PDB file of C-alpha atoms in Angstrom:
ATOM      1  CA  UNK A   1      62.962  49.521  30.834  1.00 93.00           C
ATOM      2  CA  UNK A   2      60.345  46.862  29.418  1.00 97.00           C
ATOM      3  CA  UNK A   3      61.134  43.252  30.418  1.00 97.00           C
ATOM      4  CA  UNK A   4      59.739  40.550  28.008  1.00 98.00           C
ATOM      5  CA  UNK A   5      59.289  37.345  29.776  1.00 98.00           C
ATOM      6  CA  UNK A   6      58.838  34.194  27.575  1.00 97.00           C
ATOM      7  CA  UNK A   7      59.355  30.498  27.318  1.00 95.00           C
ATOM      8  CA  UNK A   8      63.110  30.025  26.302  1.00 92.00           C
ATOM      9  CA  UNK A   9      63.295  26.254  25.406  1.00 92.00           C
ATOM     10  CA  UNK A  10      62.215  26.139  21.701  1.00 93.00           C
ATOM     11  CA  UNK A  11      63.409  28.293  18.884  1.00 95.00           C
ATOM     12  CA  UNK A  12      59.856  29.284  17.873  1.00 94.00           C
ATOM     13  CA  UNK A  13      59.246  30.742  21.420  1.00 95.00           C
ATOM     14  CA  UNK A  14      62.451  32.664  21.276  1.00 96.00           C
ATOM     15  CA  UNK A  15      61.730  33.901  17.745  1.00 96.00           C
ATOM     16  CA  UNK A  16      58.280  35.121  18.919  1.00 96.00           C
ATOM     17  CA  UNK A  17      59.769  37.110  21.797  1.00 97.00           C
ATOM     18  CA  UNK A  18      62.454  38.560  19.654  1.00 97.00           C
ATOM     19  CA  UNK A  19      59.930  39.716  17.184  1.00 97.00           C
ATOM     20  CA  UNK A  20      57.933  41.381  20.003  1.00 98.00           C
ATOM     21  CA  UNK A  21      61.151  42.891  21.374  1.00 98.00           C
ATOM     22  CA  UNK A  22      62.262  44.198  18.040  1.00 98.00           C
ATOM     23  CA  UNK A  23      58.825  46.038  17.305  1.00 97.00           C
ATOM     24  CA  UNK A  24      58.802  47.446  20.762  1.00 98.00           C
ATOM     25  CA  UNK A  25      62.297  48.722  20.522  1.00 98.00           C
ATOM     26  CA  UNK A  26      61.424  50.437  17.203  1.00 98.00           C
ATOM     27  CA  UNK A  27      59.083  52.648  19.365  1.00 97.00           C
ATOM     28  CA  UNK A  28      60.993  53.231  22.614  1.00 97.00           C
ATOM     29  CA  UNK A  29      64.680  52.439  21.633  1.00 97.00           C
ATOM     30  CA  UNK A  30      66.663  49.212  22.035  1.00 97.00           C
ATOM     31  CA  UNK A  31      68.222  50.327  25.409  1.00 96.00           C
ATOM     32  CA  UNK A  32      64.597  50.358  26.738  1.00 96.00           C
ATOM     33  CA  UNK A  33      63.782  46.696  26.070  1.00 98.00           C
ATOM     34  CA  UNK A  34      65.283  43.607  27.784  1.00 97.00           C
ATOM     35  CA  UNK A  35      64.994  40.052  26.331  1.00 97.00           C
ATOM     36  CA  UNK A  36      66.166  37.217  28.438  1.00 95.00           C
ATOM     37  CA  UNK A  37      68.494  34.700  26.852  1.00 93.00           C
ATOM     38  CA  UNK A  38      69.381  37.304  24.251  1.00 95.00           C
ATOM     39  CA  UNK A  39      70.518  40.016  26.628  1.00 95.00           C
ATOM     40  CA  UNK A  40      72.026  37.574  29.217  1.00 92.00           C
ATOM     41  CA  UNK A  41      73.950  36.005  26.327  1.00 90.00           C
ATOM     42  CA  UNK A  42      72.731  32.579  27.712  1.00 88.00           C
ATOM     43  CA  UNK A  43      74.138  30.463  24.987  1.00 88.00           C
ATOM     44  CA  UNK A  44      77.804  31.687  25.289  1.00 90.00           C
ATOM     45  CA  UNK A  45      77.807  32.966  29.046  1.00 91.00           C
ATOM     46  CA  UNK A  46      80.563  31.388  31.144  1.00 92.00           C
ATOM     47  CA  UNK A  47      80.198  31.566  34.997  1.00 92.00           C
ATOM     48  CA  UNK A  48      81.216  29.359  37.954  1.00 92.00           C
ATOM     49  CA  UNK A  49      77.451  28.562  38.624  1.00 93.00           C
ATOM     50  CA  UNK A  50      75.948  29.588  35.420  1.00 95.00           C
ATOM     51  CA  UNK A  51      72.244  28.968  36.308  1.00 94.00           C
ATOM     52  CA  UNK A  52      72.544  31.091  39.492  1.00 95.00           C
ATOM     53  CA  UNK A  53      74.342  33.829  37.430  1.00 95.00           C
ATOM     54  CA  UNK A  54      71.354  33.870  35.005  1.00 95.00           C
ATOM     55  CA  UNK A  55      68.953  34.235  37.859  1.00 95.00           C
ATOM     56  CA  UNK A  56      70.816  37.102  39.156  1.00 95.00           C
ATOM     57  CA  UNK A  57      71.070  38.860  35.928  1.00 94.00           C
ATOM     58  CA  UNK A  58      67.286  38.617  35.309  1.00 95.00           C
ATOM     59  CA  UNK A  59      66.540  39.596  38.837  1.00 95.00           C
ATOM     60  CA  UNK A  60      68.687  42.718  38.598  1.00 94.00           C
ATOM     61  CA  UNK A  61      66.443  43.821  35.518  1.00 95.00           C
ATOM     62  CA  UNK A  62      63.236  42.944  37.243  1.00 96.00           C
ATOM     63  CA  UNK A  63      63.885  45.155  40.117  1.00 93.00           C
ATOM     64  CA  UNK A  64      64.035  48.407  37.797  1.00 90.00           C
ATOM     65  CA  UNK A  65      61.588  47.677  34.893  1.00 94.00           C
ATOM     66  CA  UNK A  66      59.021  49.995  33.475  1.00 94.00           C
ATOM     67  CA  UNK A  67      56.732  47.125  32.800  1.00 96.00           C
ATOM     68  CA  UNK A  68      56.734  43.576  32.293  1.00 97.00           C
ATOM     69  CA  UNK A  69      55.401  41.884  29.146  1.00 98.00           C
ATOM     70  CA  UNK A  70      54.665  38.098  29.379  1.00 98.00           C
ATOM     71  CA  UNK A  71      53.961  35.644  26.585  1.00 98.00           C
ATOM     72  CA  UNK A  72      51.919  32.804  27.732  1.00 97.00           C
ATOM     73  CA  UNK A  73      50.149  30.120  25.957  1.00 91.00           C
ATOM     74  CA  UNK A  74      48.193  26.767  26.697  1.00 92.00           C
ATOM     75  CA  UNK A  75      47.082  25.025  29.748  1.00 93.00           C
ATOM     76  CA  UNK A  76      50.611  24.806  31.344  1.00 93.00           C
ATOM     77  CA  UNK A  77      52.003  28.224  31.504  1.00 95.00           C
ATOM     78  CA  UNK A  78      55.823  28.339  31.749  1.00 96.00           C
ATOM     79  CA  UNK A  79      56.799  28.434  35.249  1.00 96.00           C
ATOM     80  CA  UNK A  80      59.830  30.664  34.869  1.00 96.00           C
ATOM     81  CA  UNK A  81      57.601  33.310  33.138  1.00 98.00           C
ATOM     82  CA  UNK A  82      55.060  32.994  36.019  1.00 98.00           C
ATOM     83  CA  UNK A  83      57.845  33.456  38.514  1.00 98.00           C
ATOM     84  CA  UNK A  84      58.846  36.713  36.644  1.00 98.00           C
ATOM     85  CA  UNK A  85      55.092  37.871  36.535  1.00 98.00           C
ATOM     86  CA  UNK A  86      54.833  37.376  40.371  1.00 98.00           C
ATOM     87  CA  UNK A  87      58.056  39.256  40.999  1.00 97.00           C
ATOM     88  CA  UNK A  88      57.068  42.238  38.861  1.00 97.00           C
ATOM     89  CA  UNK A  89      53.434  42.254  40.205  1.00 96.00           C
ATOM     90  CA  UNK A  90      54.645  42.256  43.906  1.00 96.00           C
ATOM     91  CA  UNK A  91      56.726  45.362  43.313  1.00 94.00           C
ATOM     92  CA  UNK A  92      54.002  47.171  41.625  1.00 93.00           C
ATOM     93  CA  UNK A  93      55.053  47.098  37.900  1.00 95.00           C
ATOM     94  CA  UNK A  94      52.383  46.869  35.224  1.00 96.00           C
ATOM     95  CA  UNK A  95      52.076  43.483  33.793  1.00 97.00           C
ATOM     96  CA  UNK A  96      50.890  42.964  30.211  1.00 98.00           C
ATOM     97  CA  UNK A  97      50.038  39.257  29.398  1.00 98.00           C
ATOM     98  CA  UNK A  98      50.044  38.401  25.672  1.00 98.00           C
ATOM     99  CA  UNK A  99      48.368  35.117  24.392  1.00 98.00           C
ATOM    100  CA  UNK A 100      47.180  33.615  21.149  1.00 97.00           C
ATOM    101  CA  UNK A 101      45.417  30.705  23.097  1.00 97.00           C
ATOM    102  CA  UNK A 102      41.958  30.155  21.637  1.00 96.00           C
ATOM    103  CA  UNK A 103      40.786  28.288  24.853  1.00 97.00           C
ATOM    104  CA  UNK A 104      39.181  29.598  27.931  1.00 97.00           C
ATOM    105  CA  UNK A 105      39.582  27.721  31.304  1.00 96.00           C
ATOM    106  CA  UNK A 106      37.425  26.809  34.306  1.00 94.00           C
ATOM    107  CA  UNK A 107      37.519  24.451  37.303  1.00 89.00           C
ATOM    108  CA  UNK A 108      34.190  22.863  36.554  1.00 90.00           C
ATOM    109  CA  UNK A 109      32.462  22.172  33.213  1.00 93.00           C
ATOM    110  CA  UNK A 110      29.919  24.955  33.648  1.00 92.00           C
ATOM    111  CA  UNK A 111      31.955  27.079  36.011  1.00 91.00           C
ATOM    112  CA  UNK A 112      32.965  30.751  35.337  1.00 94.00           C
ATOM    113  CA  UNK A 113      35.750  31.040  32.821  1.00 96.00           C
ATOM    114  CA  UNK A 114      39.090  32.926  32.686  1.00 97.00           C
ATOM    115  CA  UNK A 115      41.600  33.577  30.149  1.00 98.00           C
ATOM    116  CA  UNK A 116      44.337  31.564  31.791  1.00 98.00           C
ATOM    117  CA  UNK A 117      44.101  28.272  33.626  1.00 96.00           C
ATOM    118  CA  UNK A 118      44.997  29.916  37.145  1.00 97.00           C
ATOM    119  CA  UNK A 119      42.669  32.783  37.939  1.00 97.00           C
ATOM    120  CA  UNK A 120      45.622  34.562  39.630  1.00 98.00           C
ATOM    121  CA  UNK A 121      47.246  35.328  36.293  1.00 98.00           C
ATOM    122  CA  UNK A 122      43.948  37.105  35.201  1.00 98.00           C
ATOM    123  CA  UNK A 123      43.853  38.970  38.345  1.00 98.00           C
ATOM    124  CA  UNK A 124      47.541  40.290  38.420  1.00 97.00           C
ATOM    125  CA  UNK A 125      47.404  41.272  34.712  1.00 97.00           C
ATOM    126  CA  UNK A 126      47.200  45.170  34.129  1.00 96.00           C
ATOM    127  CA  UNK A 127      46.203  44.322  30.490  1.00 97.00           C
ATOM    128  CA  UNK A 128      45.506  41.055  28.762  1.00 98.00           C
ATOM    129  CA  UNK A 129      46.354  41.261  25.060  1.00 98.00           C
ATOM    130  CA  UNK A 130      44.387  38.112  23.554  1.00 97.00           C
ATOM    131  CA  UNK A 131      44.513  37.500  19.773  1.00 97.00           C
ATOM    132  CA  UNK A 132      42.865  33.984  19.623  1.00 96.00           C
ATOM    133  CA  UNK A 133      42.000  33.693  16.098  1.00 96.00           C
ATOM    134  CA  UNK A 134      44.130  33.008  12.821  1.00 96.00           C
ATOM    135  CA  UNK A 135      44.648  35.746  10.273  1.00 94.00           C
ATOM    136  CA  UNK A 136      42.518  36.116   7.232  1.00 90.00           C
ATOM    137  CA  UNK A 137      42.826  33.203   4.606  1.00 85.00           C
ATOM    138  CA  UNK A 138      45.692  33.817   2.285  1.00 76.00           C
ATOM    139  CA  UNK A 139      44.817  34.281  -1.356  1.00 74.00           C
ATOM    140  CA  UNK A 140      48.046  32.894  -3.113  1.00 75.00           C
ATOM    141  CA  UNK A 141      47.110  30.596  -6.150  1.00 79.00           C
ATOM    142  CA  UNK A 142      49.510  27.756  -6.538  1.00 80.00           C
ATOM    143  CA  UNK A 143      50.462  27.316  -2.777  1.00 84.00           C
ATOM    144  CA  UNK A 144      49.462  24.446  -0.789  1.00 90.00           C
ATOM    145  CA  UNK A 145      46.794  24.426   2.051  1.00 89.00           C
ATOM    146  CA  UNK A 146      49.659  24.054   4.429  1.00 92.00           C
ATOM    147  CA  UNK A 147      51.509  27.106   3.270  1.00 91.00           C
ATOM    148  CA  UNK A 148      48.194  28.914   3.394  1.00 91.00           C
ATOM    149  CA  UNK A 149      47.730  27.891   7.080  1.00 93.00           C
ATOM    150  CA  UNK A 150      51.326  28.937   7.959  1.00 93.00           C
ATOM    151  CA  UNK A 151      50.529  32.325   6.458  1.00 93.00           C
ATOM    152  CA  UNK A 152      47.346  32.576   8.722  1.00 94.00           C
ATOM    153  CA  UNK A 153      49.401  31.833  11.713  1.00 95.00           C
ATOM    154  CA  UNK A 154      52.104  34.291  10.854  1.00 95.00           C
ATOM    155  CA  UNK A 155      49.441  37.030  10.489  1.00 95.00           C
ATOM    156  CA  UNK A 156      48.009  36.075  13.811  1.00 96.00           C
ATOM    157  CA  UNK A 157      51.493  36.592  15.463  1.00 96.00           C
ATOM    158  CA  UNK A 158      52.070  39.964  13.615  1.00 96.00           C
ATOM    159  CA  UNK A 159      48.507  41.003  14.898  1.00 96.00           C
ATOM    160  CA  UNK A 160      49.333  39.974  18.360  1.00 97.00           C
ATOM    161  CA  UNK A 161      52.859  41.623  18.292  1.00 97.00           C
ATOM    162  CA  UNK A 162      51.251  44.993  17.041  1.00 97.00           C
ATOM    163  CA  UNK A 163      48.348  44.774  19.821  1.00 97.00           C
ATOM    164  CA  UNK A 164      50.941  44.147  22.654  1.00 97.00           C
ATOM    165  CA  UNK A 165      53.183  47.004  21.537  1.00 98.00           C
ATOM    166  CA  UNK A 166      50.331  49.450  21.417  1.00 97.00           C
ATOM    167  CA  UNK A 167      49.219  48.178  24.933  1.00 97.00           C
ATOM    168  CA  UNK A 168      52.742  48.856  26.130  1.00 97.00           C
ATOM    169  CA  UNK A 169      52.762  52.277  24.828  1.00 96.00           C
ATOM    170  CA  UNK A 170      49.434  53.217  26.509  1.00 95.00           C
ATOM    171  CA  UNK A 171      50.522  52.378  30.006  1.00 92.00           C
ATOM    172  CA  UNK A 172      50.165  55.311  32.373  1.00 84.00           C
ATOM    173  CA  UNK A 173      52.865  57.648  33.526  1.00 70.00           C
ATOM    174  CA  UNK A 174      53.985  58.035  36.067  1.00 57.00           C
ATOM    175  CA  UNK A 175      53.758  54.505  37.493  1.00 58.00           C
ATOM    176  CA  UNK A 176      51.371  54.068  40.627  1.00 54.00           C
ATOM    177  CA  UNK A 177      53.246  53.193  43.831  1.00 52.00           C
ATOM    178  CA  UNK A 178      52.108  50.086  45.362  1.00 53.00           C
ATOM    179  CA  UNK A 179      53.101  49.229  49.008  1.00 55.00           C
ATOM    180  CA  UNK A 180      53.754  45.775  50.249  1.00 57.00           C
ATOM    181  CA  UNK A 181      51.157  44.665  52.851  1.00 58.00           C
ATOM    182  CA  UNK A 182      52.591  44.514  56.473  1.00 55.00           C
ATOM    183  CA  UNK A 183      53.567  40.933  57.416  1.00 57.00           C
ATOM    184  CA  UNK A 184      51.522  39.099  60.062  1.00 56.00           C
ATOM    185  CA  UNK A 185      54.323  37.235  62.072  1.00 65.00           C
ATOM    186  CA  UNK A 186      51.843  34.374  62.936  1.00 84.00           C
ATOM    187  CA  UNK A 187      50.555  33.292  59.360  1.00 90.00           C
ATOM    188  CA  UNK A 188      51.925  31.119  56.582  1.00 92.00           C
ATOM    189  CA  UNK A 189      50.274  30.896  53.296  1.00 94.00           C
ATOM    190  CA  UNK A 190      50.116  27.444  51.651  1.00 93.00           C
ATOM    191  CA  UNK A 191      49.438  26.907  47.989  1.00 95.00           C
ATOM    192  CA  UNK A 192      48.602  23.369  46.842  1.00 92.00           C
ATOM    193  CA  UNK A 193      49.160  22.014  43.478  1.00 92.00           C
ATOM    194  CA  UNK A 194      46.698  22.233  40.679  1.00 86.00           C
ATOM    195  CA  UNK A 195      48.003  19.331  39.067  1.00 86.00           C
ATOM    196  CA  UNK A 196      47.814  16.665  41.900  1.00 82.00           C
ATOM    197  CA  UNK A 197      45.817  15.797  44.901  1.00 73.00           C
ATOM    198  CA  UNK A 198      46.963  17.367  48.169  1.00 67.00           C
ATOM    199  CA  UNK A 199      50.375  15.814  49.128  1.00 60.00           C
ATOM    200  CA  UNK A 200      50.612  17.348  52.735  1.00 59.00           C
ATOM    201  CA  UNK A 201      47.906  17.652  55.298  1.00 53.00           C
ATOM    202  CA  UNK A 202      47.204  21.351  55.211  1.00 58.00           C
ATOM    203  CA  UNK A 203      43.661  21.674  53.780  1.00 47.00           C
ATOM    204  CA  UNK A 204      41.284  21.953  56.583  1.00 48.00           C
ATOM    205  CA  UNK A 205      44.108  22.697  59.139  1.00 55.00           C
ATOM    206  CA  UNK A 206      43.971  26.272  60.564  1.00 73.00           C
ATOM    207  CA  UNK A 207      47.060  26.063  62.777  1.00 79.00           C
ATOM    208  CA  UNK A 208      50.197  24.231  63.107  1.00 80.00           C
ATOM    209  CA  UNK A 209      52.292  24.822  66.254  1.00 79.00           C
ATOM    210  CA  UNK A 210      50.491  28.049  66.782  1.00 83.00           C
ATOM    211  CA  UNK A 211      51.016  29.279  63.158  1.00 86.00           C
ATOM    212  CA  UNK A 212      47.725  30.214  61.275  1.00 89.00           C
ATOM    213  CA  UNK A 213      47.759  28.517  57.852  1.00 90.00           C
ATOM    214  CA  UNK A 214      46.033  30.268  55.035  1.00 91.00           C
ATOM    215  CA  UNK A 215      45.053  28.785  51.714  1.00 91.00           C
ATOM    216  CA  UNK A 216      43.518  29.634  48.377  1.00 94.00           C
ATOM    217  CA  UNK A 217      39.957  30.404  47.850  1.00 93.00           C
ATOM    218  CA  UNK A 218      39.950  31.007  43.991  1.00 95.00           C
ATOM    219  CA  UNK A 219      39.637  27.429  42.767  1.00 91.00           C
ATOM    220  CA  UNK A 220      36.114  26.962  44.249  1.00 89.00           C
ATOM    221  CA  UNK A 221      34.795  30.595  44.038  1.00 92.00           C
ATOM    222  CA  UNK A 222      31.858  31.738  42.191  1.00 94.00           C
ATOM    223  CA  UNK A 223      33.699  34.767  40.972  1.00 96.00           C
ATOM    224  CA  UNK A 224      37.458  33.504  40.577  1.00 96.00           C
ATOM    225  CA  UNK A 225      39.218  36.616  39.853  1.00 97.00           C
ATOM    226  CA  UNK A 226      38.186  38.754  42.888  1.00 96.00           C
ATOM    227  CA  UNK A 227      38.922  35.619  44.929  1.00 96.00           C
ATOM    228  CA  UNK A 228      42.394  35.472  43.189  1.00 97.00           C
ATOM    229  CA  UNK A 229      43.126  38.907  44.346  1.00 97.00           C
ATOM    230  CA  UNK A 230      42.069  37.941  47.872  1.00 95.00           C
ATOM    231  CA  UNK A 231      44.481  35.049  47.789  1.00 96.00           C
ATOM    232  CA  UNK A 232      47.156  37.430  46.621  1.00 97.00           C
ATOM    233  CA  UNK A 233      46.711  39.827  49.359  1.00 95.00           C
ATOM    234  CA  UNK A 234      46.500  36.974  52.006  1.00 93.00           C
ATOM    235  CA  UNK A 235      49.892  35.594  50.603  1.00 95.00           C
ATOM    236  CA  UNK A 236      51.683  38.943  50.753  1.00 94.00           C
ATOM    237  CA  UNK A 237      50.331  39.634  54.142  1.00 92.00           C
ATOM    238  CA  UNK A 238      51.776  36.270  55.571  1.00 93.00           C
ATOM    239  CA  UNK A 239      55.267  36.008  57.057  1.00 91.00           C
ATOM    240  CA  UNK A 240      56.079  33.026  54.862  1.00 93.00           C
ATOM    241  CA  UNK A 241      54.667  31.202  51.955  1.00 95.00           C
ATOM    242  CA  UNK A 242      54.919  27.356  51.244  1.00 95.00           C
ATOM    243  CA  UNK A 243      53.868  25.933  47.812  1.00 95.00           C
ATOM    244  CA  UNK A 244      53.390  22.523  46.580  1.00 94.00           C
ATOM    245  CA  UNK A 245      55.570  22.293  43.278  1.00 93.00           C
ATOM    246  CA  UNK A 246      54.202  18.839  42.252  1.00 91.00           C
ATOM    247  CA  UNK A 247      53.320  18.475  38.444  1.00 89.00           C
ATOM    248  CA  UNK A 248      54.810  18.339  35.098  1.00 88.00           C
ATOM    249  CA  UNK A 249      56.259  21.911  35.871  1.00 90.00           C
ATOM    250  CA  UNK A 250      55.814  24.228  38.829  1.00 94.00           C
ATOM    251  CA  UNK A 251      52.066  25.040  39.087  1.00 95.00           C
ATOM    252  CA  UNK A 252      51.232  28.634  37.866  1.00 97.00           C
ATOM    253  CA  UNK A 253      50.027  29.752  41.178  1.00 97.00           C
ATOM    254  CA  UNK A 254      53.086  28.257  43.096  1.00 97.00           C
ATOM    255  CA  UNK A 255      55.593  30.007  40.610  1.00 98.00           C
ATOM    256  CA  UNK A 256      53.727  33.387  40.871  1.00 98.00           C
ATOM    257  CA  UNK A 257      53.996  33.301  44.669  1.00 98.00           C
ATOM    258  CA  UNK A 258      57.738  32.212  44.593  1.00 98.00           C
ATOM    259  CA  UNK A 259      58.316  35.283  42.461  1.00 98.00           C
ATOM    260  CA  UNK A 260      56.253  37.414  44.762  1.00 97.00           C
ATOM    261  CA  UNK A 261      58.154  36.221  47.906  1.00 97.00           C
ATOM    262  CA  UNK A 262      61.574  36.563  46.271  1.00 96.00           C
ATOM    263  CA  UNK A 263      60.795  40.274  45.356  1.00 96.00           C
ATOM    264  CA  UNK A 264      59.519  41.140  48.732  1.00 94.00           C
ATOM    265  CA  UNK A 265      62.026  39.281  50.891  1.00 93.00           C
ATOM    266  CA  UNK A 266      59.631  36.712  52.337  1.00 92.00           C
ATOM    267  CA  UNK A 267      60.917  33.115  52.951  1.00 95.00           C
ATOM    268  CA  UNK A 268      59.401  30.787  50.489  1.00 97.00           C
ATOM    269  CA  UNK A 269      59.721  26.901  50.371  1.00 97.00           C
ATOM    270  CA  UNK A 270      58.303  24.412  47.895  1.00 95.00           C
ATOM    271  CA  UNK A 271      57.204  20.811  48.633  1.00 94.00           C
ATOM    272  CA  UNK A 272      58.884  18.746  45.778  1.00 92.00           C
ATOM    273  CA  UNK A 273      59.255  15.040  46.728  1.00 89.00           C
ATOM    274  CA  UNK A 274      60.859  14.244  43.435  1.00 88.00           C
ATOM    275  CA  UNK A 275      62.752  16.635  41.059  1.00 85.00           C
ATOM    276  CA  UNK A 276      63.131  16.444  37.341  1.00 87.00           C
ATOM    277  CA  UNK A 277      66.490  18.080  36.378  1.00 91.00           C
ATOM    278  CA  UNK A 278      67.342  20.063  33.299  1.00 91.00           C
ATOM    279  CA  UNK A 279      70.625  20.267  31.732  1.00 93.00           C
ATOM    280  CA  UNK A 280      72.253  22.711  29.421  1.00 91.00           C
ATOM    281  CA  UNK A 281      75.851  23.348  28.093  1.00 89.00           C
ATOM    282  CA  UNK A 282      77.936  24.847  30.863  1.00 91.00           C
ATOM    283  CA  UNK A 283      75.033  24.932  33.377  1.00 92.00           C
ATOM    284  CA  UNK A 284      74.689  23.133  36.667  1.00 95.00           C
ATOM    285  CA  UNK A 285      71.719  20.711  36.830  1.00 94.00           C
ATOM    286  CA  UNK A 286      68.543  22.739  37.765  1.00 91.00           C
ATOM    287  CA  UNK A 287      65.337  21.148  39.082  1.00 86.00           C
ATOM    288  CA  UNK A 288      62.883  22.360  36.404  1.00 83.00           C
ATOM    289  CA  UNK A 289      63.310  25.964  36.159  1.00 91.00           C
ATOM    290  CA  UNK A 290      66.405  27.989  37.277  1.00 93.00           C
ATOM    291  CA  UNK A 291      64.140  31.058  38.103  1.00 95.00           C
ATOM    292  CA  UNK A 292      62.047  29.006  40.350  1.00 95.00           C
ATOM    293  CA  UNK A 293      64.951  27.002  41.887  1.00 94.00           C
ATOM    294  CA  UNK A 294      67.089  30.079  42.951  1.00 96.00           C
ATOM    295  CA  UNK A 295      63.900  32.047  44.177  1.00 96.00           C
ATOM    296  CA  UNK A 296      63.375  29.316  46.928  1.00 96.00           C
ATOM    297  CA  UNK A 297      64.724  29.344  50.484  1.00 95.00           C
ATOM    298  CA  UNK A 298      64.179  25.543  50.877  1.00 95.00           C
ATOM    299  CA  UNK A 299      63.123  22.600  48.934  1.00 95.00           C
ATOM    300  CA  UNK A 300      61.074  20.072  51.137  1.00 94.00           C
ATOM    301  CA  UNK A 301      61.004  16.492  50.339  1.00 93.00           C
ATOM    302  CA  UNK A 302      58.231  15.093  52.737  1.00 91.00           C
ATOM    303  CA  UNK A 303      55.118  16.090  54.499  1.00 87.00           C
ATOM    304  CA  UNK A 304      56.888  16.233  57.718  1.00 89.00           C
ATOM    305  CA  UNK A 305      59.561  18.565  56.362  1.00 93.00           C
ATOM    306  CA  UNK A 306      56.532  20.904  55.261  1.00 91.00           C
ATOM    307  CA  UNK A 307      55.080  20.851  58.887  1.00 89.00           C
ATOM    308  CA  UNK A 308      58.526  21.406  60.417  1.00 90.00           C
ATOM    309  CA  UNK A 309      59.313  24.476  58.092  1.00 92.00           C
ATOM    310  CA  UNK A 310      55.911  25.957  58.761  1.00 89.00           C
ATOM    311  CA  UNK A 311      56.263  25.740  62.595  1.00 85.00           C
ATOM    312  CA  UNK A 312      59.974  26.508  62.482  1.00 77.00           C
TER     313      UNK A 312
END
């Protein structure tokens, strides 16, 4: 089954994902494509704890997918989508990332560029399908420049959809088997927030109560993508993972690692001193994203709680 991960919270995002799912289903059959929100009946689903039930339904699909196709745009990738990418990648499923973003990203003005704001996304992608330019100018006399611009964007989306379906069909068979690294019982991987200054005193610390604390190398590396692969291996070889969830939404790297920990059974906690809650009809309040919320073992509200969780 192909799992299509996408931002859920605006009609145009859901429409784009549905268009992609439709064109892929024409090639592989509808039963081979899973589209969240649509296939979990999110708008009409009734459950005692609706957010948790949605998490469980999506997680069930993620554990048996042929590949994950994720739609990502802009400098703030959706944290739920990143969580799903991390989950799939940790289990060895191919990951196709689709973007129409025309920007590159770097950690310094003249630094090495990546397709996505966090190099870990570039590193985890089996294939990146990037269609950053508008379609050809429309030749429709009598229409406004705005209608012509809309047509060029529709053409760009169509091109992206077709390229992504072709990439999915070209994935190799059978799937490679990827083993999860053996855990080292004395290490914790700590991921800071890319949005804020460090909020707990881990950078520069090598041990806490006898536990070795590892951190990322990719943000300052001359070659960020190989460094991102090193960070991924370090996180998956650690016993536990702690992330700083501070920012407008959970940072991409943090969300990726929450997904990976959830997939592989590692305890994972997030430092989040202040939650922003989301509300939807029939659903319990969720802090930010329900996929991230229910993938966590613990939410830590202070630096002391972070230190206690690492040493505990």
